[in-house]
Amino acid sequence: MKELFDLTGKVALVTGGTHGIGLAIGLLLGKAGAKVCVNDIDDEKLKDCSESFKKQRLDVYTLKFNVTDENDVARGVSQIEKNAGIIDILVNNAGIIKRIPILEMPVADYRQVIEVDLVAPLIVSKRVVPGMIKKRSGKIINMCSMMSVYGRNTVSAYASAKGGLKLLTQNMTCEWAKYNIQVNGIGPGYIATSQTAPIREHGHPFNDLVMTRTPAGRWGEPEDVANAALFLASKASDFVNGHILYVDGGILANFGYIKGENEIH
Ligand code: NAP
Ligand code: GCO
């Protein structure tokens, strides 16, 4: 049973993995035995990330590259292949969000979110997949969102990107499954990280909305998402392909809202 989730001998790359969901994923894949590589664009955060791994007696290979820059990605992945080995598990986690109403949003801002959240997973996957094809095995996990299927005001760029990423995940599956590469997505609901800090303050109307729309009655933790990533990175998911696994406390299943002791109205 244990060997189903044993990642010993595997090389994993988590983009944007120095904190939040990415850090939780990297730590858990490391605990499962993987050689973990974490990328970011901020030196300080890369240093803090190394500290977090060291505290848990785990090794990590950190490297700085911008996932939206093809040359930077090629340099970073070549460094990983040279120092750690061919990448077996790719988690396209790096992402940004801009909460601006469409009419007020500069097109440049829209483009930037699309670049990071949708084009970058393509850039990194295109550079990593040749190694997986050679090995005839690989796991790609694209960090989607409940906004892959829902919109809401002010997040048009983010939802466009995450909706596209859901379909890119399905298209990658169509082209790469024959090489024994499983490509799936994770669609987190509302998770307590720095990205949602601005809308999570106690008493913030959005916090109340999340708490009343989520049947589980709580914000998710990065570790909740990491658990799903471990499943999709392991042998246990070898016949799961093109699937978006929603880790959302039931919010997508719920049309109603929760009041009092979890009654749904
Ligand atoms: P986060 O704390 O903002 O982490 C995002 C990471 O991506 C950061 O480490 C950031 O680095 C990195 N990044 C941004 N642009 C990059 C670039 N060009 N190159 C390399 N790295 C880059 O967000 P999070 O909440 O952990 O989210 C992680 C992923 O889950 C994102 O894709 C997000 O869209 C998705 N997600 C989050 C939630 C949620 O509720 N939190 C829900 C659904 C989906 P810097 O900090 O150095 O900029
Ligand atoms: C927002 C939130 C969401 C979450 C997540 C939900 O502003 O609505 O930031 O976008 O980050 O994507 O799945």
mmCIF file of C-alpha atoms and ligand atoms in Angstrom:
data_model
loop_
_atom_site.group_PDB
_atom_site.id
_atom_site.type_symbol
_atom_site.label_atom_id
_atom_site.label_comp_id
_atom_site.label_asym_id
_atom_site.label_seq_id
_atom_site.Cartn_x
_atom_site.Cartn_y
_atom_site.Cartn_z
ATOM 1 C CA MET A 1 0.000 0.000 0.000
ATOM 2 C CA LYS A 2 2.748 2.451 0.965
ATOM 3 C CA GLU A 3 4.616 2.005 -2.311
ATOM 4 C CA LEU A 4 1.554 3.410 -4.135
ATOM 5 C CA PHE A 5 2.494 6.867 -2.816
ATOM 6 C CA ASP A 6 6.257 6.350 -2.617
ATOM 7 C CA LEU A 7 8.090 8.909 -4.797
ATOM 8 C CA THR A 8 11.611 7.730 -4.010
ATOM 9 C CA GLY A 9 13.860 8.243 -7.043
ATOM 10 C CA LYS A 10 11.508 10.753 -8.663
ATOM 11 C CA VAL A 11 12.497 14.336 -9.536
ATOM 12 C CA ALA A 12 9.753 16.926 -8.975
ATOM 13 C CA LEU A 13 9.626 20.575 -10.059
ATOM 14 C CA VAL A 14 7.133 22.910 -8.356
ATOM 15 C CA THR A 15 6.967 26.328 -9.999
ATOM 16 C CA GLY A 16 6.275 29.301 -7.732
ATOM 17 C CA GLY A 17 6.758 26.924 -4.830
ATOM 18 C CA THR A 18 8.399 29.071 -2.155
ATOM 19 C CA HIS A 19 5.254 29.613 -0.097
ATOM 20 C CA GLY A 20 1.507 29.028 0.012
ATOM 21 C CA ILE A 21 0.132 26.046 -1.894
ATOM 22 C CA GLY A 22 3.384 25.397 -3.801
ATOM 23 C CA LEU A 23 5.446 25.141 -0.624
ATOM 24 C CA ALA A 24 2.965 22.690 0.942
ATOM 25 C CA ILE A 25 3.102 20.570 -2.223
ATOM 26 C CA GLY A 26 6.921 20.590 -2.339
ATOM 27 C CA LEU A 27 7.244 19.599 1.315
ATOM 28 C CA LEU A 28 4.775 16.726 0.952
ATOM 29 C CA LEU A 29 6.373 15.388 -2.246
ATOM 30 C CA GLY A 30 9.716 15.588 -0.426
ATOM 31 C CA LYS A 31 8.316 13.632 2.527
ATOM 32 C CA ALA A 32 7.122 11.012 0.002
ATOM 33 C CA GLY A 33 10.735 10.623 -1.156
ATOM 34 C CA ALA A 34 10.935 12.865 -4.237
ATOM 35 C CA LYS A 35 13.963 15.006 -5.042
ATOM 36 C CA VAL A 36 12.180 18.407 -4.994
ATOM 37 C CA CYS A 37 13.146 21.426 -7.094
ATOM 38 C CA VAL A 38 11.414 24.725 -6.373
ATOM 39 C CA ASN A 39 11.455 27.743 -8.624
ATOM 40 C CA ASP A 40 10.534 31.343 -7.905
ATOM 41 C CA ILE A 41 11.480 34.826 -9.088
ATOM 42 C CA ASP A 42 12.390 36.210 -5.666
ATOM 43 C CA ASP A 43 15.787 35.445 -4.054
ATOM 44 C CA GLU A 44 14.564 36.119 -0.495
ATOM 45 C CA LYS A 45 11.625 33.735 -0.903
ATOM 46 C CA LEU A 46 13.912 31.063 -2.333
ATOM 47 C CA LYS A 47 16.107 31.389 0.758
ATOM 48 C CA ASP A 48 13.099 31.171 3.108
ATOM 49 C CA CYS A 49 11.925 28.123 1.184
ATOM 50 C CA SER A 50 15.270 26.350 1.753
ATOM 51 C CA GLU A 51 14.887 27.112 5.467
ATOM 52 C CA SER A 52 11.390 25.582 5.535
ATOM 53 C CA PHE A 53 12.699 22.388 3.925
ATOM 54 C CA LYS A 54 15.712 22.256 6.243
ATOM 55 C CA LYS A 55 13.433 22.587 9.306
ATOM 56 C CA GLN A 56 11.705 19.399 8.142
ATOM 57 C CA ARG A 57 15.051 17.699 7.395
ATOM 58 C CA LEU A 58 14.250 17.671 3.678
ATOM 59 C CA ASP A 59 16.539 18.568 0.778
ATOM 60 C CA VAL A 60 15.414 21.041 -1.850
ATOM 61 C CA TYR A 61 17.036 22.392 -4.988
ATOM 62 C CA THR A 62 15.939 26.013 -5.442
ATOM 63 C CA LEU A 63 16.424 27.978 -8.621
ATOM 64 C CA LYS A 64 15.372 31.361 -9.864
ATOM 65 C CA PHE A 65 13.722 31.689 -13.255
ATOM 66 C CA ASN A 66 10.706 33.492 -14.680
ATOM 67 C CA VAL A 67 8.177 30.935 -15.891
ATOM 68 C CA THR A 68 6.911 33.332 -18.577
ATOM 69 C CA ASP A 69 10.339 33.599 -20.230
ATOM 70 C CA GLU A 70 11.109 30.709 -22.617
ATOM 71 C CA ASN A 71 14.889 31.183 -22.470
ATOM 72 C CA ASP A 72 14.850 31.484 -18.666
ATOM 73 C CA VAL A 73 12.741 28.316 -18.414
ATOM 74 C CA ALA A 74 15.058 26.425 -20.789
ATOM 75 C CA ARG A 75 18.074 27.489 -18.695
ATOM 76 C CA GLY A 76 16.368 26.508 -15.427
ATOM 77 C CA VAL A 77 15.124 23.115 -16.618
ATOM 78 C CA SER A 78 18.538 22.292 -18.173
ATOM 79 C CA GLN A 79 20.123 23.086 -14.789
ATOM 80 C CA ILE A 80 17.681 20.732 -13.065
ATOM 81 C CA GLU A 81 18.272 17.950 -15.619
ATOM 82 C CA LYS A 82 22.038 18.359 -15.133
ATOM 83 C CA ASN A 83 22.033 18.532 -11.315
ATOM 84 C CA ALA A 84 18.997 16.497 -10.286
ATOM 85 C CA GLY A 85 17.935 14.459 -13.311
ATOM 86 C CA ILE A 86 15.070 14.285 -15.825
ATOM 87 C CA ILE A 87 11.894 15.743 -14.270
ATOM 88 C CA ASP A 88 9.298 13.051 -13.478
ATOM 89 C CA ILE A 89 6.693 15.293 -11.795
ATOM 90 C CA LEU A 90 5.890 18.838 -12.906
ATOM 91 C CA VAL A 91 3.563 20.996 -10.818
ATOM 92 C CA ASN A 92 2.652 24.178 -12.742
ATOM 93 C CA ASN A 93 1.737 26.115 -9.618
ATOM 94 C CA ALA A 94 3.089 29.634 -10.247
ATOM 95 C CA GLY A 95 0.255 32.110 -10.604
ATOM 96 C CA ILE A 96 -0.893 35.660 -10.042
ATOM 97 C CA ILE A 97 -4.291 37.315 -9.722
ATOM 98 C CA LYS A 98 -5.448 40.881 -10.322
ATOM 99 C CA ARG A 99 -8.866 41.854 -8.952
ATOM 100 C CA ILE A 100 -9.957 44.732 -11.231
ATOM 101 C CA PRO A 101 -13.346 45.354 -12.922
ATOM 102 C CA ILE A 102 -13.098 44.746 -16.685
ATOM 103 C CA LEU A 103 -13.746 48.348 -17.680
ATOM 104 C CA GLU A 104 -11.043 49.628 -15.315
ATOM 105 C CA MET A 105 -8.482 46.942 -16.104
ATOM 106 C CA PRO A 106 -5.615 47.921 -18.433
ATOM 107 C CA VAL A 107 -5.250 45.336 -21.221
ATOM 108 C CA ALA A 108 -1.605 44.983 -20.150
ATOM 109 C CA ASP A 109 -2.771 43.721 -16.748
ATOM 110 C CA TYR A 110 -5.068 41.193 -18.412
ATOM 111 C CA ARG A 111 -2.219 40.015 -20.608
ATOM 112 C CA GLN A 112 0.145 39.666 -17.629
ATOM 113 C CA VAL A 113 -2.242 37.344 -15.772
ATOM 114 C CA ILE A 114 -2.767 35.260 -18.927
ATOM 115 C CA GLU A 115 1.020 35.064 -19.408
ATOM 116 C CA VAL A 116 1.710 33.735 -15.910
ATOM 117 C CA ASP A 117 -1.384 31.608 -15.315
ATOM 118 C CA LEU A 118 -1.951 30.139 -18.791
ATOM 119 C CA VAL A 119 1.008 30.613 -21.146
ATOM 120 C CA ALA A 120 3.683 29.756 -18.555
ATOM 121 C CA PRO A 121 2.308 26.225 -17.869
ATOM 122 C CA LEU A 122 2.562 25.656 -21.647
ATOM 123 C CA ILE A 123 6.143 27.015 -21.785
ATOM 124 C CA VAL A 124 7.358 24.934 -18.839
ATOM 125 C CA SER A 125 5.518 21.777 -19.951
ATOM 126 C CA LYS A 126 6.893 22.027 -23.520
ATOM 127 C CA ARG A 127 10.437 22.155 -22.088
ATOM 128 C CA VAL A 128 9.903 19.336 -19.540
ATOM 129 C CA VAL A 129 7.845 16.827 -21.565
ATOM 130 C CA PRO A 130 10.586 15.645 -23.993
ATOM 131 C CA GLY A 131 12.357 14.053 -21.002
ATOM 132 C CA MET A 132 9.123 12.388 -19.876
ATOM 133 C CA ILE A 133 8.524 11.068 -23.406
ATOM 134 C CA LYS A 134 12.019 9.564 -23.438
ATOM 135 C CA LYS A 135 11.293 7.868 -20.093
ATOM 136 C CA ARG A 136 7.782 6.900 -21.224
ATOM 137 C CA SER A 137 6.426 8.179 -17.943
ATOM 138 C CA GLY A 138 5.569 11.458 -16.250
ATOM 139 C CA LYS A 139 3.085 13.394 -14.141
ATOM 140 C CA ILE A 140 1.969 16.937 -14.893
ATOM 141 C CA ILE A 141 -0.285 18.783 -12.443
ATOM 142 C CA ASN A 142 -1.677 22.147 -13.582
ATOM 143 C CA MET A 143 -2.918 24.420 -10.806
ATOM 144 C CA CYS A 144 -6.381 25.380 -11.995
ATOM 145 C CA SER A 145 -9.098 26.839 -9.760
ATOM 146 C CA MET A 146 -12.817 26.821 -9.082
ATOM 147 C CA MET A 147 -12.521 29.849 -11.353
ATOM 148 C CA SER A 148 -11.817 27.358 -14.131
ATOM 149 C CA VAL A 149 -15.603 26.895 -14.156
ATOM 150 C CA TYR A 150 -16.995 29.941 -12.317
ATOM 151 C CA GLY A 151 -16.610 33.667 -12.895
ATOM 152 C CA ARG A 152 -17.084 36.427 -10.424
ATOM 153 C CA ASN A 153 -16.757 40.201 -10.690
ATOM 154 C CA THR A 154 -13.203 41.628 -10.892
ATOM 155 C CA VAL A 155 -11.371 38.356 -11.672
ATOM 156 C CA SER A 156 -11.974 38.191 -15.453
ATOM 157 C CA ALA A 157 -8.262 37.797 -16.328
ATOM 158 C CA TYR A 158 -7.726 35.111 -13.688
ATOM 159 C CA ALA A 159 -10.866 33.149 -14.612
ATOM 160 C CA SER A 160 -10.031 33.398 -18.340
ATOM 161 C CA ALA A 161 -6.571 31.980 -17.614
ATOM 162 C CA LYS A 162 -7.752 29.235 -15.266
ATOM 163 C CA GLY A 163 -10.597 28.283 -17.616
ATOM 164 C CA GLY A 164 -8.078 28.024 -20.438
ATOM 165 C CA LEU A 165 -5.740 26.006 -18.225
ATOM 166 C CA LYS A 166 -8.516 23.437 -17.641
ATOM 167 C CA LEU A 167 -8.813 22.927 -21.425
ATOM 168 C CA LEU A 168 -5.028 23.034 -21.947
ATOM 169 C CA THR A 169 -4.814 20.224 -19.357
ATOM 170 C CA GLN A 170 -7.322 18.175 -21.371
ATOM 171 C CA ASN A 171 -5.456 18.850 -24.617
ATOM 172 C CA MET A 172 -2.105 17.887 -23.105
ATOM 173 C CA THR A 173 -3.782 14.629 -22.070
ATOM 174 C CA CYS A 174 -4.950 13.954 -25.638
ATOM 175 C CA GLU A 175 -1.434 14.365 -27.026
ATOM 176 C CA TRP A 176 0.752 12.881 -24.237
ATOM 177 C CA ALA A 177 -1.239 10.060 -22.577
ATOM 178 C CA LYS A 178 0.146 7.596 -25.138
ATOM 179 C CA TYR A 179 3.600 8.159 -23.611
ATOM 180 C CA ASN A 180 2.299 7.119 -20.190
ATOM 181 C CA ILE A 181 2.230 10.759 -19.090
ATOM 182 C CA GLN A 182 -0.726 11.637 -16.860
ATOM 183 C CA VAL A 183 -1.779 15.301 -17.076
ATOM 184 C CA ASN A 184 -4.322 16.493 -14.514
ATOM 185 C CA GLY A 185 -5.357 19.701 -12.800
ATOM 186 C CA ILE A 186 -6.202 20.650 -9.249
ATOM 187 C CA GLY A 187 -9.003 23.164 -8.729
ATOM 188 C CA PRO A 188 -8.655 24.592 -5.222
ATOM 189 C CA GLY A 189 -11.595 26.436 -3.726
ATOM 190 C CA TYR A 190 -10.817 29.203 -1.242
ATOM 191 C CA ILE A 191 -7.450 28.468 0.392
ATOM 192 C CA ALA A 192 -5.807 30.506 3.167
ATOM 193 C CA THR A 193 -2.636 31.879 1.533
ATOM 194 C CA SER A 194 -1.086 35.282 0.839
ATOM 195 C CA GLN A 195 -3.007 35.385 -2.463
ATOM 196 C CA THR A 196 -6.365 35.429 -0.626
ATOM 197 C CA ALA A 197 -5.229 37.399 2.416
ATOM 198 C CA PRO A 198 -6.819 40.634 1.124
ATOM 199 C CA ILE A 199 -10.295 39.028 1.004
ATOM 200 C CA ARG A 200 -9.963 36.843 4.120
ATOM 201 C CA GLU A 201 -9.838 39.443 6.894
ATOM 202 C CA HIS A 202 -12.386 38.800 9.656
ATOM 203 C CA GLY A 203 -15.552 40.712 8.852
ATOM 204 C CA HIS A 204 -14.583 41.192 5.176
ATOM 205 C CA PRO A 205 -17.818 40.614 3.200
ATOM 206 C CA PHE A 206 -15.968 38.147 0.954
ATOM 207 C CA ASN A 207 -14.858 36.126 3.954
ATOM 208 C CA ASP A 208 -18.495 35.874 5.037
ATOM 209 C CA LEU A 209 -19.462 34.803 1.514
ATOM 210 C CA VAL A 210 -16.823 32.044 1.432
ATOM 211 C CA MET A 211 -17.823 30.812 4.884
ATOM 212 C CA THR A 212 -21.534 30.669 3.984
ATOM 213 C CA ARG A 213 -21.057 29.201 0.467
ATOM 214 C CA THR A 214 -18.575 26.482 1.443
ATOM 215 C CA PRO A 215 -20.422 23.420 2.866
ATOM 216 C CA ALA A 216 -17.290 22.470 4.854
ATOM 217 C CA GLY A 217 -17.713 25.835 6.594
ATOM 218 C CA ARG A 218 -14.018 26.743 6.510
ATOM 219 C CA TRP A 219 -11.226 28.084 4.293
ATOM 220 C CA GLY A 220 -8.990 25.375 2.871
ATOM 221 C CA GLU A 221 -5.387 25.015 3.976
ATOM 222 C CA PRO A 222 -2.432 24.637 1.550
ATOM 223 C CA GLU A 223 -1.967 21.135 2.953
ATOM 224 C CA ASP A 224 -5.469 20.179 1.770
ATOM 225 C CA VAL A 225 -4.311 20.923 -1.784
ATOM 226 C CA ALA A 226 -0.934 19.214 -1.268
ATOM 227 C CA ASN A 227 -2.714 15.948 -0.367
ATOM 228 C CA ALA A 228 -4.466 15.980 -3.751
ATOM 229 C CA ALA A 229 -1.147 16.744 -5.456
ATOM 230 C CA LEU A 230 0.474 13.710 -3.809
ATOM 231 C CA PHE A 231 -2.285 11.493 -5.212
ATOM 232 C CA LEU A 232 -1.896 12.943 -8.730
ATOM 233 C CA ALA A 233 1.921 12.670 -8.519
ATOM 234 C CA SER A 234 1.850 9.002 -7.470
ATOM 235 C CA LYS A 235 1.249 5.562 -8.993
ATOM 236 C CA ALA A 236 -2.202 5.642 -7.398
ATOM 237 C CA SER A 237 -3.388 7.965 -10.198
ATOM 238 C CA ASP A 238 -1.807 6.123 -13.169
ATOM 239 C CA PHE A 239 -5.173 5.796 -14.940
ATOM 240 C CA VAL A 240 -6.437 9.285 -14.026
ATOM 241 C CA ASN A 241 -5.951 11.628 -16.986
ATOM 242 C CA GLY A 242 -7.316 14.983 -18.057
ATOM 243 C CA HIS A 243 -9.158 15.316 -14.764
ATOM 244 C CA ILE A 244 -9.536 18.478 -12.693
ATOM 245 C CA LEU A 245 -9.641 17.439 -9.040
ATOM 246 C CA TYR A 246 -11.530 20.142 -7.130
ATOM 247 C CA VAL A 247 -10.318 20.618 -3.553
ATOM 248 C CA ASP A 248 -12.949 23.090 -2.460
ATOM 249 C CA GLY A 249 -14.843 21.949 0.640
ATOM 250 C CA GLY A 250 -17.872 21.317 -1.571
ATOM 251 C CA ILE A 251 -18.387 24.900 -2.793
ATOM 252 C CA LEU A 252 -18.810 23.852 -6.443
ATOM 253 C CA ALA A 253 -21.460 21.310 -5.415
ATOM 254 C CA ASN A 254 -23.437 23.903 -3.490
ATOM 255 C CA PHE A 255 -25.993 26.282 -4.931
ATOM 256 C CA GLY A 256 -27.331 27.305 -1.552
ATOM 257 C CA TYR A 257 -25.692 28.960 1.430
ATOM 258 C CA ILE A 258 -24.947 27.831 4.935
ATOM 259 C CA LYS A 259 -26.299 29.535 8.000
ATOM 260 C CA GLY A 260 -26.083 28.522 11.674
ATOM 261 C CA GLU A 261 -25.198 24.946 12.348
ATOM 262 C CA ASN A 262 -24.446 23.976 8.745
ATOM 263 C CA GLU A 263 -28.081 24.088 7.619
ATOM 264 C CA ILE A 264 -28.308 24.693 3.896
ATOM 265 C CA HIS A 265 -31.107 27.056 2.819
HETATM 266 P P1 NAP B 1 0.824 32.742 -4.007
HETATM 267 O O1 NAP B 1 1.111 32.635 -2.566
HETATM 268 O O2 NAP B 1 0.631 34.080 -4.619
HETATM 269 O O3 NAP B 1 1.941 31.914 -4.811
HETATM 270 C C1 NAP B 1 2.109 32.097 -6.182
HETATM 271 C C2 NAP B 1 3.564 31.827 -6.461
HETATM 272 O O4 NAP B 1 3.814 32.002 -7.867
HETATM 273 C C3 NAP B 1 4.494 32.781 -5.713
HETATM 274 O O5 NAP B 1 5.552 32.052 -5.135
HETATM 275 C C4 NAP B 1 5.014 33.693 -6.817
HETATM 276 O O6 NAP B 1 6.315 34.159 -6.572
HETATM 277 C C5 NAP B 1 5.044 32.722 -7.980
HETATM 278 N N1 NAP B 1 5.141 33.421 -9.265
HETATM 279 C C6 NAP B 1 4.367 34.430 -9.714
HETATM 280 N N2 NAP B 1 4.795 34.817 -10.922
HETATM 281 C C7 NAP B 1 5.870 34.031 -11.249
HETATM 282 C C8 NAP B 1 6.755 33.960 -12.374
HETATM 283 N N3 NAP B 1 6.605 34.776 -13.436
HETATM 284 N N4 NAP B 1 7.760 33.047 -12.354
HETATM 285 C C9 NAP B 1 7.916 32.223 -11.280
HETATM 286 N N5 NAP B 1 7.109 32.242 -10.184
HETATM 287 C C10 NAP B 1 6.099 33.146 -10.183
HETATM 288 O O7 NAP B 1 -0.474 31.932 -4.370
HETATM 289 P P2 NAP B 1 -1.137 30.610 -3.798
HETATM 290 O O8 NAP B 1 -2.410 30.985 -3.145
HETATM 291 O O9 NAP B 1 -0.138 29.753 -3.084
HETATM 292 O O10 NAP B 1 -1.502 29.964 -5.208
HETATM 293 C C11 NAP B 1 -0.674 29.035 -5.853
HETATM 294 C C12 NAP B 1 -1.439 28.599 -7.090
HETATM 295 O O11 NAP B 1 -2.742 28.118 -6.703
HETATM 296 C C13 NAP B 1 -1.682 29.739 -8.076
HETATM 297 O O12 NAP B 1 -1.629 29.251 -9.394
HETATM 298 C C14 NAP B 1 -3.128 30.167 -7.743
HETATM 299 O O13 NAP B 1 -3.768 30.770 -8.861
HETATM 300 C C15 NAP B 1 -3.744 28.846 -7.424
HETATM 301 N N6 NAP B 1 -4.962 28.915 -6.607
HETATM 302 C C16 NAP B 1 -4.942 29.519 -5.382
HETATM 303 C C17 NAP B 1 -6.147 29.529 -4.630
HETATM 304 C C18 NAP B 1 -6.240 30.162 -3.285
HETATM 305 O O14 NAP B 1 -7.386 30.296 -2.798
HETATM 306 N N7 NAP B 1 -5.146 30.565 -2.673
HETATM 307 C C19 NAP B 1 -7.288 28.927 -5.138
HETATM 308 C C20 NAP B 1 -7.251 28.341 -6.417
HETATM 309 C C21 NAP B 1 -6.068 28.334 -7.142
HETATM 310 P P3 NAP B 1 6.498 35.602 -5.856
HETATM 311 O O15 NAP B 1 5.737 35.536 -4.576
HETATM 312 O O16 NAP B 1 7.973 35.708 -5.676
HETATM 313 O O17 NAP B 1 5.919 36.594 -6.833
HETATM 314 C C1 GCO B 2 -10.938 35.456 -5.567
HETATM 315 C C2 GCO B 2 -10.033 34.401 -5.023
HETATM 316 C C3 GCO B 2 -10.134 33.167 -5.894
HETATM 317 C C4 GCO B 2 -9.215 32.099 -5.369
HETATM 318 C C5 GCO B 2 -9.360 30.838 -6.116
HETATM 319 C C6 GCO B 2 -10.709 30.235 -5.983
HETATM 320 O O1 GCO B 2 -10.533 36.615 -5.633
HETATM 321 O O2 GCO B 2 -12.068 35.051 -5.931
HETATM 322 O O3 GCO B 2 -8.690 34.851 -4.986
HETATM 323 O O4 GCO B 2 -9.822 33.490 -7.224
HETATM 324 O O5 GCO B 2 -7.893 32.493 -5.470
HETATM 325 O O6 GCO B 2 -8.944 30.922 -7.426
HETATM 326 O O7 GCO B 2 -10.618 28.963 -6.567
#
